[in-house]
Amino acid sequence: MSPNTKKQVNSFRRISFLTVIAVYFLILVGGIVRTTGSGMGCPDWPKCFGSVIPPTNVDQLPANYQDIYLQKRIAKNERFVATLEKLGFSETANQIANDKSILIEQEFNPVKTWIEYINRLIGVLIGFFIILTVWKSFPLWKQDKWIPILSVAALVLVLFQGWIGSLVVSTNLLHWMITFHMMLAILQVMLLIYLYHRAGNLQTGKGVEMDVPSKIEWILISALILMLVQVILGTQVREEIDQISASLGNMMRGTWIEQLGLPFFIHRSFSLILLGVHLLYFFWAFKYVLRKSSITLWSQLLMILVILEIATGIGMAYFAIPAFLQPLHLLLGTLIVGVQYLLILQLREHKQYRLKIN
């Protein structure tokens, strides 16, 4: 590899790595938005109360501002419902059209407005990072054409995610829309991690010789699938907490856990299964993988994240769901998915190398 090409690869990897960090930061901020109930702090999108810079006082808004933005959201939802019907999702379209909770307009709250506004600014920043990633990928076309192709796909995905974000607002934080929005963020992280890893192969080649059994990779794939299921279960628990919180006026936090239903107990028990699978993976990885390899280091980080994830879950269950733990719990869960995926890529890389040399 020429010095110029090496410089281009390093530049691409740096920006893709920074973009991954930015997306994770957005996930953390998104968790804070939901924990503080700030999701509807801005009733329109992409502007906030019709302005690039949101107001700081209700006196800056017209007297009938709630009716104004409600009508705008209704019009947008009608277009969304029509689109869903054309695509064949008639049942979902009907549910949205008849969901009366969507018509509830919140009163202006400057703190919630600015929390949501900051969340959107970070989203815009990520958009710029993605554009820069695409720009940095073009010089690598001759070395690996899939890097610029997938970089463009990442840009398309972030634009689609922005559109879904606008629908989250227009549907007044419809629960399944929030979940879908979050899963898109996880998909975005995985795509960027893949690009970072693939570009690294241009520098280091296809791995080092290491006799790693295939079962280690399959254990980790199983752990990744189980973790994604756990994240979805967690969103269902979060929906229940939102409903209980709203019914109690965000008071009596100590009683919220008692009122949670079956999803919470499944989510809690599922964490033990995840811990067992990860311990099994760590045992086999420690046995067969080179001690000072990147796989071992990332595996150690994975176990630390799993333990912290379970610890924050215990903290929420036994200490009245502290608000600061909720976004941290979500962030740790998505970090686990990212590390799992990177390890799968590394293990598969070594597997392909063994097949090649044999």
PDB file of N, CA, C and O in Angstrom, residues 276-346:
ATOM      1  N   GLY A 276     -25.281 -15.770  31.063  1.00  0.00           N
ATOM      2  CA  GLY A 276     -24.772 -17.119  30.876  1.00  0.00           C
ATOM      3  C   GLY A 276     -24.140 -17.319  29.513  1.00  0.00           C
ATOM      4  O   GLY A 276     -23.051 -17.909  29.397  1.00  0.00           O
ATOM      5  N   VAL A 277     -24.796 -16.809  28.460  1.00  0.00           N
ATOM      6  CA  VAL A 277     -24.268 -16.951  27.101  1.00  0.00           C
ATOM      7  C   VAL A 277     -22.946 -16.198  26.959  1.00  0.00           C
ATOM      8  O   VAL A 277     -21.996 -16.696  26.341  1.00  0.00           O
ATOM      9  N   HIS A 278     -22.862 -15.016  27.532  1.00  0.00           N
ATOM     10  CA  HIS A 278     -21.631 -14.232  27.430  1.00  0.00           C
ATOM     11  C   HIS A 278     -20.487 -14.863  28.236  1.00  0.00           C
ATOM     12  O   HIS A 278     -19.326 -14.805  27.815  1.00  0.00           O
ATOM     13  N   LEU A 279     -20.811 -15.454  29.385  1.00  0.00           N
ATOM     14  CA  LEU A 279     -19.773 -16.151  30.155  1.00  0.00           C
ATOM     15  C   LEU A 279     -19.246 -17.352  29.373  1.00  0.00           C
ATOM     16  O   LEU A 279     -18.038 -17.627  29.376  1.00  0.00           O
ATOM     17  N   LEU A 280     -20.156 -18.057  28.694  1.00  0.00           N
ATOM     18  CA  LEU A 280     -19.741 -19.185  27.863  1.00  0.00           C
ATOM     19  C   LEU A 280     -18.851 -18.717  26.729  1.00  0.00           C
ATOM     20  O   LEU A 280     -17.801 -19.326  26.453  1.00  0.00           O
ATOM     21  N   TYR A 281     -19.233 -17.612  26.081  1.00  0.00           N
ATOM     22  CA  TYR A 281     -18.402 -17.059  25.010  1.00  0.00           C
ATOM     23  C   TYR A 281     -17.028 -16.658  25.538  1.00  0.00           C
ATOM     24  O   TYR A 281     -15.990 -16.973  24.941  1.00  0.00           O
ATOM     25  N   PHE A 282     -17.013 -15.977  26.678  1.00  0.00           N
ATOM     26  CA  PHE A 282     -15.748 -15.483  27.221  1.00  0.00           C
ATOM     27  C   PHE A 282     -14.820 -16.647  27.582  1.00  0.00           C
ATOM     28  O   PHE A 282     -13.600 -16.576  27.377  1.00  0.00           O
ATOM     29  N   PHE A 283     -15.402 -17.728  28.096  1.00  0.00           N
ATOM     30  CA  PHE A 283     -14.594 -18.903  28.451  1.00  0.00           C
ATOM     31  C   PHE A 283     -13.911 -19.489  27.215  1.00  0.00           C
ATOM     32  O   PHE A 283     -12.706 -19.737  27.212  1.00  0.00           O
ATOM     33  N   TRP A 284     -14.680 -19.679  26.133  1.00  0.00           N
ATOM     34  CA  TRP A 284     -14.117 -20.259  24.914  1.00  0.00           C
ATOM     35  C   TRP A 284     -13.139 -19.300  24.235  1.00  0.00           C
ATOM     36  O   TRP A 284     -12.116 -19.715  23.692  1.00  0.00           O
ATOM     37  N   ALA A 285     -13.479 -18.012  24.240  1.00  0.00           N
ATOM     38  CA  ALA A 285     -12.586 -17.032  23.620  1.00  0.00           C
ATOM     39  C   ALA A 285     -11.258 -16.969  24.362  1.00  0.00           C
ATOM     40  O   ALA A 285     -10.183 -16.907  23.760  1.00  0.00           O
ATOM     41  N   PHE A 286     -11.321 -16.999  25.680  1.00  0.00           N
ATOM     42  CA  PHE A 286     -10.089 -16.940  26.482  1.00  0.00           C
ATOM     43  C   PHE A 286      -9.250 -18.202  26.274  1.00  0.00           C
ATOM     44  O   PHE A 286      -8.022 -18.160  26.340  1.00  0.00           O
ATOM     45  N   LYS A 287      -9.913 -19.315  25.999  1.00  0.00           N
ATOM     46  CA  LYS A 287      -9.208 -20.577  25.825  1.00  0.00           C
ATOM     47  C   LYS A 287      -8.491 -20.666  24.482  1.00  0.00           C
ATOM     48  O   LYS A 287      -7.379 -21.195  24.397  1.00  0.00           O
ATOM     49  N   TYR A 288      -9.116 -20.131  23.417  1.00  0.00           N
ATOM     50  CA  TYR A 288      -8.595 -20.355  22.077  1.00  0.00           C
ATOM     51  C   TYR A 288      -7.964 -19.127  21.411  1.00  0.00           C
ATOM     52  O   TYR A 288      -7.196 -19.259  20.471  1.00  0.00           O
ATOM     53  N   VAL A 289      -8.316 -17.947  21.866  1.00  0.00           N
ATOM     54  CA  VAL A 289      -7.844 -16.731  21.195  1.00  0.00           C
ATOM     55  C   VAL A 289      -6.545 -16.256  21.822  1.00  0.00           C
ATOM     56  O   VAL A 289      -6.351 -16.376  23.039  1.00  0.00           O
ATOM     57  N   LEU A 290      -5.662 -15.704  20.992  1.00  0.00           N
ATOM     58  CA  LEU A 290      -4.395 -15.158  21.485  1.00  0.00           C
ATOM     59  C   LEU A 290      -4.632 -14.131  22.583  1.00  0.00           C
ATOM     60  O   LEU A 290      -5.480 -13.245  22.435  1.00  0.00           O
ATOM     61  N   ARG A 291      -3.889 -14.239  23.672  1.00  0.00           N
ATOM     62  CA  ARG A 291      -4.155 -13.411  24.854  1.00  0.00           C
ATOM     63  C   ARG A 291      -4.068 -11.904  24.585  1.00  0.00           C
ATOM     64  O   ARG A 291      -4.815 -11.127  25.139  1.00  0.00           O
ATOM     65  N   LYS A 292      -3.122 -11.496  23.765  1.00  0.00           N
ATOM     66  CA  LYS A 292      -2.927 -10.066  23.538  1.00  0.00           C
ATOM     67  C   LYS A 292      -3.528  -9.602  22.216  1.00  0.00           C
ATOM     68  O   LYS A 292      -3.216  -8.523  21.727  1.00  0.00           O
ATOM     69  N   SER A 293      -4.417 -10.392  21.635  1.00  0.00           N
ATOM     70  CA  SER A 293      -5.049 -10.000  20.380  1.00  0.00           C
ATOM     71  C   SER A 293      -6.151  -8.983  20.642  1.00  0.00           C
ATOM     72  O   SER A 293      -6.640  -8.835  21.770  1.00  0.00           O
ATOM     73  N   SER A 294      -6.575  -8.301  19.583  1.00  0.00           N
ATOM     74  CA  SER A 294      -7.663  -7.323  19.719  1.00  0.00           C
ATOM     75  C   SER A 294      -8.966  -8.013  20.104  1.00  0.00           C
ATOM     76  O   SER A 294      -9.808  -7.424  20.791  1.00  0.00           O
ATOM     77  N   ILE A 295      -9.133  -9.272  19.698  1.00  0.00           N
ATOM     78  CA  ILE A 295     -10.349 -10.014  20.045  1.00  0.00           C
ATOM     79  C   ILE A 295     -10.451 -10.183  21.563  1.00  0.00           C
ATOM     80  O   ILE A 295     -11.523  -9.986  22.149  1.00  0.00           O
ATOM     81  N   THR A 296      -9.344 -10.521  22.209  1.00  0.00           N
ATOM     82  CA  THR A 296      -9.348 -10.676  23.662  1.00  0.00           C
ATOM     83  C   THR A 296      -9.669  -9.356  24.357  1.00  0.00           C
ATOM     84  O   THR A 296     -10.466  -9.306  25.293  1.00  0.00           O
ATOM     85  N   LEU A 297      -9.072  -8.284  23.885  1.00  0.00           N
ATOM     86  CA  LEU A 297      -9.315  -6.965  24.502  1.00  0.00           C
ATOM     87  C   LEU A 297     -10.772  -6.544  24.345  1.00  0.00           C
ATOM     88  O   LEU A 297     -11.399  -6.065  25.296  1.00  0.00           O
ATOM     89  N   TRP A 298     -11.322  -6.722  23.136  1.00  0.00           N
ATOM     90  CA  TRP A 298     -12.720  -6.370  22.915  1.00  0.00           C
ATOM     91  C   TRP A 298     -13.649  -7.296  23.702  1.00  0.00           C
ATOM     92  O   TRP A 298     -14.723  -6.878  24.161  1.00  0.00           O
ATOM     93  N   SER A 299     -13.260  -8.564  23.861  1.00  0.00           N
ATOM     94  CA  SER A 299     -14.067  -9.507  24.643  1.00  0.00           C
ATOM     95  C   SER A 299     -14.108  -9.094  26.109  1.00  0.00           C
ATOM     96  O   SER A 299     -15.153  -9.198  26.769  1.00  0.00           O
ATOM     97  N   GLN A 300     -12.998  -8.620  26.622  1.00  0.00           N
ATOM     98  CA  GLN A 300     -12.963  -8.136  28.007  1.00  0.00           C
ATOM     99  C   GLN A 300     -13.867  -6.922  28.175  1.00  0.00           C
ATOM    100  O   GLN A 300     -14.608  -6.811  29.168  1.00  0.00           O
ATOM    101  N   LEU A 301     -13.826  -6.021  27.201  1.00  0.00           N
ATOM    102  CA  LEU A 301     -14.706  -4.857  27.247  1.00  0.00           C
ATOM    103  C   LEU A 301     -16.166  -5.288  27.191  1.00  0.00           C
ATOM    104  O   LEU A 301     -17.018  -4.733  27.901  1.00  0.00           O
ATOM    105  N   LEU A 302     -16.464  -6.295  26.366  1.00  0.00           N
ATOM    106  CA  LEU A 302     -17.835  -6.794  26.254  1.00  0.00           C
ATOM    107  C   LEU A 302     -18.350  -7.292  27.600  1.00  0.00           C
ATOM    108  O   LEU A 302     -19.478  -6.979  28.001  1.00  0.00           O
ATOM    109  N   MET A 303     -17.544  -8.064  28.319  1.00  0.00           N
ATOM    110  CA  MET A 303     -17.974  -8.575  29.611  1.00  0.00           C
ATOM    111  C   MET A 303     -18.187  -7.452  30.615  1.00  0.00           C
ATOM    112  O   MET A 303     -19.126  -7.493  31.415  1.00  0.00           O
ATOM    113  N   ILE A 304     -17.339  -6.447  30.578  1.00  0.00           N
ATOM    114  CA  ILE A 304     -17.516  -5.297  31.474  1.00  0.00           C
ATOM    115  C   ILE A 304     -18.841  -4.597  31.179  1.00  0.00           C
ATOM    116  O   ILE A 304     -19.595  -4.237  32.096  1.00  0.00           O
ATOM    117  N   LEU A 305     -19.144  -4.416  29.885  1.00  0.00           N
ATOM    118  CA  LEU A 305     -20.395  -3.758  29.501  1.00  0.00           C
ATOM    119  C   LEU A 305     -21.606  -4.577  29.929  1.00  0.00           C
ATOM    120  O   LEU A 305     -22.613  -4.017  30.397  1.00  0.00           O
ATOM    121  N   VAL A 306     -21.531  -5.901  29.770  1.00  0.00           N
ATOM    122  CA  VAL A 306     -22.644  -6.772  30.172  1.00  0.00           C
ATOM    123  C   VAL A 306     -22.889  -6.663  31.675  1.00  0.00           C
ATOM    124  O   VAL A 306     -24.038  -6.547  32.126  1.00  0.00           O
ATOM    125  N   ILE A 307     -21.816  -6.686  32.453  1.00  0.00           N
ATOM    126  CA  ILE A 307     -21.945  -6.572  33.913  1.00  0.00           C
ATOM    127  C   ILE A 307     -22.531  -5.212  34.303  1.00  0.00           C
ATOM    128  O   ILE A 307     -23.416  -5.115  35.169  1.00  0.00           O
ATOM    129  N   LEU A 308     -22.049  -4.144  33.661  1.00  0.00           N
ATOM    130  CA  LEU A 308     -22.587  -2.806  33.946  1.00  0.00           C
ATOM    131  C   LEU A 308     -24.046  -2.696  33.536  1.00  0.00           C
ATOM    132  O   LEU A 308     -24.855  -2.054  34.237  1.00  0.00           O
ATOM    133  N   GLU A 309     -24.402  -3.319  32.419  1.00  0.00           N
ATOM    134  CA  GLU A 309     -25.795  -3.294  31.958  1.00  0.00           C
ATOM    135  C   GLU A 309     -26.707  -3.964  32.980  1.00  0.00           C
ATOM    136  O   GLU A 309     -27.778  -3.437  33.318  1.00  0.00           O
ATOM    137  N   ILE A 310     -26.290  -5.124  33.477  1.00  0.00           N
ATOM    138  CA  ILE A 310     -27.093  -5.822  34.485  1.00  0.00           C
ATOM    139  C   ILE A 310     -27.142  -5.011  35.779  1.00  0.00           C
ATOM    140  O   ILE A 310     -28.188  -4.910  36.431  1.00  0.00           O
ATOM    141  N   ALA A 311     -26.020  -4.391  36.147  1.00  0.00           N
ATOM    142  CA  ALA A 311     -25.961  -3.585  37.375  1.00  0.00           C
ATOM    143  C   ALA A 311     -26.912  -2.396  37.295  1.00  0.00           C
ATOM    144  O   ALA A 311     -27.610  -2.087  38.271  1.00  0.00           O
ATOM    145  N   THR A 312     -26.959  -1.713  36.154  1.00  0.00           N
ATOM    146  CA  THR A 312     -27.882  -0.573  36.023  1.00  0.00           C
ATOM    147  C   THR A 312     -29.334  -1.044  36.033  1.00  0.00           C
ATOM    148  O   THR A 312     -30.216  -0.348  36.557  1.00  0.00           O
ATOM    149  N   GLY A 313     -29.579  -2.246  35.466  1.00  0.00           N
ATOM    150  CA  GLY A 313     -30.934  -2.799  35.522  1.00  0.00           C
ATOM    151  C   GLY A 313     -31.351  -3.094  36.950  1.00  0.00           C
ATOM    152  O   GLY A 313     -32.485  -2.801  37.355  1.00  0.00           O
ATOM    153  N   ILE A 314     -30.428  -3.662  37.736  1.00  0.00           N
ATOM    154  CA  ILE A 314     -30.711  -3.934  39.153  1.00  0.00           C
ATOM    155  C   ILE A 314     -30.939  -2.620  39.902  1.00  0.00           C
ATOM    156  O   ILE A 314     -31.843  -2.506  40.743  1.00  0.00           O
ATOM    157  N   GLY A 315     -30.117  -1.628  39.572  1.00  0.00           N
ATOM    158  CA  GLY A 315     -30.266  -0.323  40.214  1.00  0.00           C
ATOM    159  C   GLY A 315     -31.629   0.294  39.972  1.00  0.00           C
ATOM    160  O   GLY A 315     -32.244   0.866  40.885  1.00  0.00           O
ATOM    161  N   MET A 316     -32.143   0.159  38.747  1.00  0.00           N
ATOM    162  CA  MET A 316     -33.472   0.703  38.450  1.00  0.00           C
ATOM    163  C   MET A 316     -34.568  -0.081  39.152  1.00  0.00           C
ATOM    164  O   MET A 316     -35.549   0.485  39.624  1.00  0.00           O
ATOM    165  N   ALA A 317     -34.401  -1.405  39.226  1.00  0.00           N
ATOM    166  CA  ALA A 317     -35.434  -2.249  39.825  1.00  0.00           C
ATOM    167  C   ALA A 317     -35.551  -2.046  41.334  1.00  0.00           C
ATOM    168  O   ALA A 317     -36.648  -2.104  41.892  1.00  0.00           O
ATOM    169  N   TYR A 318     -34.412  -1.796  41.997  1.00  0.00           N
ATOM    170  CA  TYR A 318     -34.422  -1.751  43.458  1.00  0.00           C
ATOM    171  C   TYR A 318     -34.297  -0.352  44.046  1.00  0.00           C
ATOM    172  O   TYR A 318     -34.386  -0.185  45.260  1.00  0.00           O
ATOM    173  N   PHE A 319     -34.091   0.648  43.204  1.00  0.00           N
ATOM    174  CA  PHE A 319     -33.953   2.012  43.716  1.00  0.00           C
ATOM    175  C   PHE A 319     -34.897   2.983  43.011  1.00  0.00           C
ATOM    176  O   PHE A 319     -34.530   4.118  42.682  1.00  0.00           O
ATOM    177  N   ALA A 320     -36.129   2.515  42.747  1.00  0.00           N
ATOM    178  CA  ALA A 320     -37.213   3.369  42.244  1.00  0.00           C
ATOM    179  C   ALA A 320     -36.903   4.020  40.898  1.00  0.00           C
ATOM    180  O   ALA A 320     -37.247   5.172  40.654  1.00  0.00           O
ATOM    181  N   ILE A 321     -36.240   3.283  40.020  1.00  0.00           N
ATOM    182  CA  ILE A 321     -35.960   3.719  38.648  1.00  0.00           C
ATOM    183  C   ILE A 321     -35.351   5.127  38.622  1.00  0.00           C
ATOM    184  O   ILE A 321     -35.981   6.084  38.146  1.00  0.00           O
ATOM    185  N   PRO A 322     -34.140   5.314  39.141  1.00  0.00           N
ATOM    186  CA  PRO A 322     -33.503   6.641  39.087  1.00  0.00           C
ATOM    187  C   PRO A 322     -33.434   7.146  37.650  1.00  0.00           C
ATOM    188  O   PRO A 322     -33.047   6.393  36.739  1.00  0.00           O
ATOM    189  N   ALA A 323     -33.793   8.398  37.449  1.00  0.00           N
ATOM    190  CA  ALA A 323     -33.877   8.946  36.088  1.00  0.00           C
ATOM    191  C   ALA A 323     -32.534   8.886  35.359  1.00  0.00           C
ATOM    192  O   ALA A 323     -32.486   8.650  34.154  1.00  0.00           O
ATOM    193  N   PHE A 324     -31.428   9.065  36.092  1.00  0.00           N
ATOM    194  CA  PHE A 324     -30.127   9.112  35.423  1.00  0.00           C
ATOM    195  C   PHE A 324     -29.683   7.738  34.916  1.00  0.00           C
ATOM    196  O   PHE A 324     -28.847   7.636  34.018  1.00  0.00           O
ATOM    197  N   LEU A 325     -30.251   6.652  35.484  1.00  0.00           N
ATOM    198  CA  LEU A 325     -29.859   5.314  35.065  1.00  0.00           C
ATOM    199  C   LEU A 325     -30.550   4.865  33.784  1.00  0.00           C
ATOM    200  O   LEU A 325     -30.034   3.997  33.071  1.00  0.00           O
ATOM    201  N   GLN A 326     -31.707   5.436  33.480  1.00  0.00           N
ATOM    202  CA  GLN A 326     -32.468   4.986  32.320  1.00  0.00           C
ATOM    203  C   GLN A 326     -31.718   5.198  30.999  1.00  0.00           C
ATOM    204  O   GLN A 326     -31.560   4.244  30.224  1.00  0.00           O
ATOM    205  N   PRO A 327     -31.250   6.411  30.702  1.00  0.00           N
ATOM    206  CA  PRO A 327     -30.496   6.571  29.449  1.00  0.00           C
ATOM    207  C   PRO A 327     -29.180   5.816  29.456  1.00  0.00           C
ATOM    208  O   PRO A 327     -28.728   5.336  28.414  1.00  0.00           O
ATOM    209  N   LEU A 328     -28.554   5.683  30.631  1.00  0.00           N
ATOM    210  CA  LEU A 328     -27.298   4.934  30.725  1.00  0.00           C
ATOM    211  C   LEU A 328     -27.530   3.459  30.422  1.00  0.00           C
ATOM    212  O   LEU A 328     -26.718   2.816  29.737  1.00  0.00           O
ATOM    213  N   HIS A 329     -28.625   2.907  30.910  1.00  0.00           N
ATOM    214  CA  HIS A 329     -28.987   1.510  30.660  1.00  0.00           C
ATOM    215  C   HIS A 329     -29.188   1.272  29.165  1.00  0.00           C
ATOM    216  O   HIS A 329     -28.712   0.263  28.619  1.00  0.00           O
ATOM    217  N   LEU A 330     -29.860   2.200  28.504  1.00  0.00           N
ATOM    218  CA  LEU A 330     -30.070   2.087  27.057  1.00  0.00           C
ATOM    219  C   LEU A 330     -28.751   2.176  26.310  1.00  0.00           C
ATOM    220  O   LEU A 330     -28.491   1.388  25.387  1.00  0.00           O
ATOM    221  N   LEU A 331     -27.900   3.122  26.691  1.00  0.00           N
ATOM    222  CA  LEU A 331     -26.610   3.291  26.026  1.00  0.00           C
ATOM    223  C   LEU A 331     -25.760   2.029  26.156  1.00  0.00           C
ATOM    224  O   LEU A 331     -25.163   1.572  25.171  1.00  0.00           O
ATOM    225  N   LEU A 332     -25.715   1.452  27.346  1.00  0.00           N
ATOM    226  CA  LEU A 332     -24.919   0.245  27.557  1.00  0.00           C
ATOM    227  C   LEU A 332     -25.422  -0.914  26.692  1.00  0.00           C
ATOM    228  O   LEU A 332     -24.634  -1.678  26.125  1.00  0.00           O
ATOM    229  N   GLY A 333     -26.748  -1.028  26.572  1.00  0.00           N
ATOM    230  CA  GLY A 333     -27.314  -2.083  25.743  1.00  0.00           C
ATOM    231  C   GLY A 333     -26.902  -1.957  24.291  1.00  0.00           C
ATOM    232  O   GLY A 333     -26.538  -2.948  23.642  1.00  0.00           O
ATOM    233  N   THR A 334     -26.930  -0.744  23.762  1.00  0.00           N
ATOM    234  CA  THR A 334     -26.550  -0.533  22.360  1.00  0.00           C
ATOM    235  C   THR A 334     -25.037  -0.662  22.171  1.00  0.00           C
ATOM    236  O   THR A 334     -24.575  -1.106  21.116  1.00  0.00           O
ATOM    237  N   LEU A 335     -24.263  -0.296  23.199  1.00  0.00           N
ATOM    238  CA  LEU A 335     -22.812  -0.500  23.136  1.00  0.00           C
ATOM    239  C   LEU A 335     -22.476  -1.984  23.068  1.00  0.00           C
ATOM    240  O   LEU A 335     -21.573  -2.403  22.337  1.00  0.00           O
ATOM    241  N   ILE A 336     -23.200  -2.790  23.825  1.00  0.00           N
ATOM    242  CA  ILE A 336     -22.995  -4.236  23.800  1.00  0.00           C
ATOM    243  C   ILE A 336     -23.215  -4.778  22.397  1.00  0.00           C
ATOM    244  O   ILE A 336     -22.423  -5.581  21.894  1.00  0.00           O
ATOM    245  N   VAL A 337     -24.294  -4.337  21.753  1.00  0.00           N
ATOM    246  CA  VAL A 337     -24.589  -4.788  20.387  1.00  0.00           C
ATOM    247  C   VAL A 337     -23.444  -4.412  19.444  1.00  0.00           C
ATOM    248  O   VAL A 337     -23.012  -5.224  18.615  1.00  0.00           O
ATOM    249  N   GLY A 338     -22.929  -3.202  19.580  1.00  0.00           N
ATOM    250  CA  GLY A 338     -21.851  -2.752  18.710  1.00  0.00           C
ATOM    251  C   GLY A 338     -20.579  -3.560  18.899  1.00  0.00           C
ATOM    252  O   GLY A 338     -19.934  -3.963  17.918  1.00  0.00           O
ATOM    253  N   VAL A 339     -20.209  -3.834  20.159  1.00  0.00           N
ATOM    254  CA  VAL A 339     -18.998  -4.611  20.432  1.00  0.00           C
ATOM    255  C   VAL A 339     -19.182  -6.056  19.970  1.00  0.00           C
ATOM    256  O   VAL A 339     -18.261  -6.661  19.416  1.00  0.00           O
ATOM    257  N   GLN A 340     -20.364  -6.604  20.193  1.00  0.00           N
ATOM    258  CA  GLN A 340     -20.645  -7.964  19.716  1.00  0.00           C
ATOM    259  C   GLN A 340     -20.442  -8.054  18.202  1.00  0.00           C
ATOM    260  O   GLN A 340     -19.813  -8.991  17.703  1.00  0.00           O
ATOM    261  N   TYR A 341     -20.987  -7.083  17.495  1.00  0.00           N
ATOM    262  CA  TYR A 341     -20.902  -7.110  16.041  1.00  0.00           C
ATOM    263  C   TYR A 341     -19.458  -6.973  15.564  1.00  0.00           C
ATOM    264  O   TYR A 341     -19.022  -7.676  14.644  1.00  0.00           O
ATOM    265  N   LEU A 342     -18.686  -6.088  16.199  1.00  0.00           N
ATOM    266  CA  LEU A 342     -17.278  -5.927  15.829  1.00  0.00           C
ATOM    267  C   LEU A 342     -16.504  -7.224  16.066  1.00  0.00           C
ATOM    268  O   LEU A 342     -15.674  -7.626  15.242  1.00  0.00           O
ATOM    269  N   LEU A 343     -16.783  -7.898  17.176  1.00  0.00           N
ATOM    270  CA  LEU A 343     -16.110  -9.162  17.471  1.00  0.00           C
ATOM    271  C   LEU A 343     -16.481 -10.243  16.454  1.00  0.00           C
ATOM    272  O   LEU A 343     -15.635 -11.044  16.056  1.00  0.00           O
ATOM    273  N   ILE A 344     -17.733 -10.271  16.031  1.00  0.00           N
ATOM    274  CA  ILE A 344     -18.153 -11.234  15.010  1.00  0.00           C
ATOM    275  C   ILE A 344     -17.393 -10.992  13.713  1.00  0.00           C
ATOM    276  O   ILE A 344     -16.928 -11.931  13.059  1.00  0.00           O
ATOM    277  N   LEU A 345     -17.222  -9.729  13.349  1.00  0.00           N
ATOM    278  CA  LEU A 345     -16.461  -9.388  12.144  1.00  0.00           C
ATOM    279  C   LEU A 345     -15.015  -9.853  12.272  1.00  0.00           C
ATOM    280  O   LEU A 345     -14.428 -10.388  11.323  1.00  0.00           O
ATOM    281  N   GLN A 346     -14.428  -9.650  13.445  1.00  0.00           N
ATOM    282  CA  GLN A 346     -13.036 -10.057  13.652  1.00  0.00           C
ATOM    283  C   GLN A 346     -12.886 -11.570  13.637  1.00  0.00           C
ATOM    284  O   GLN A 346     -11.948 -12.108  13.041  1.00  0.00           O
TER     285      GLN A 346
END
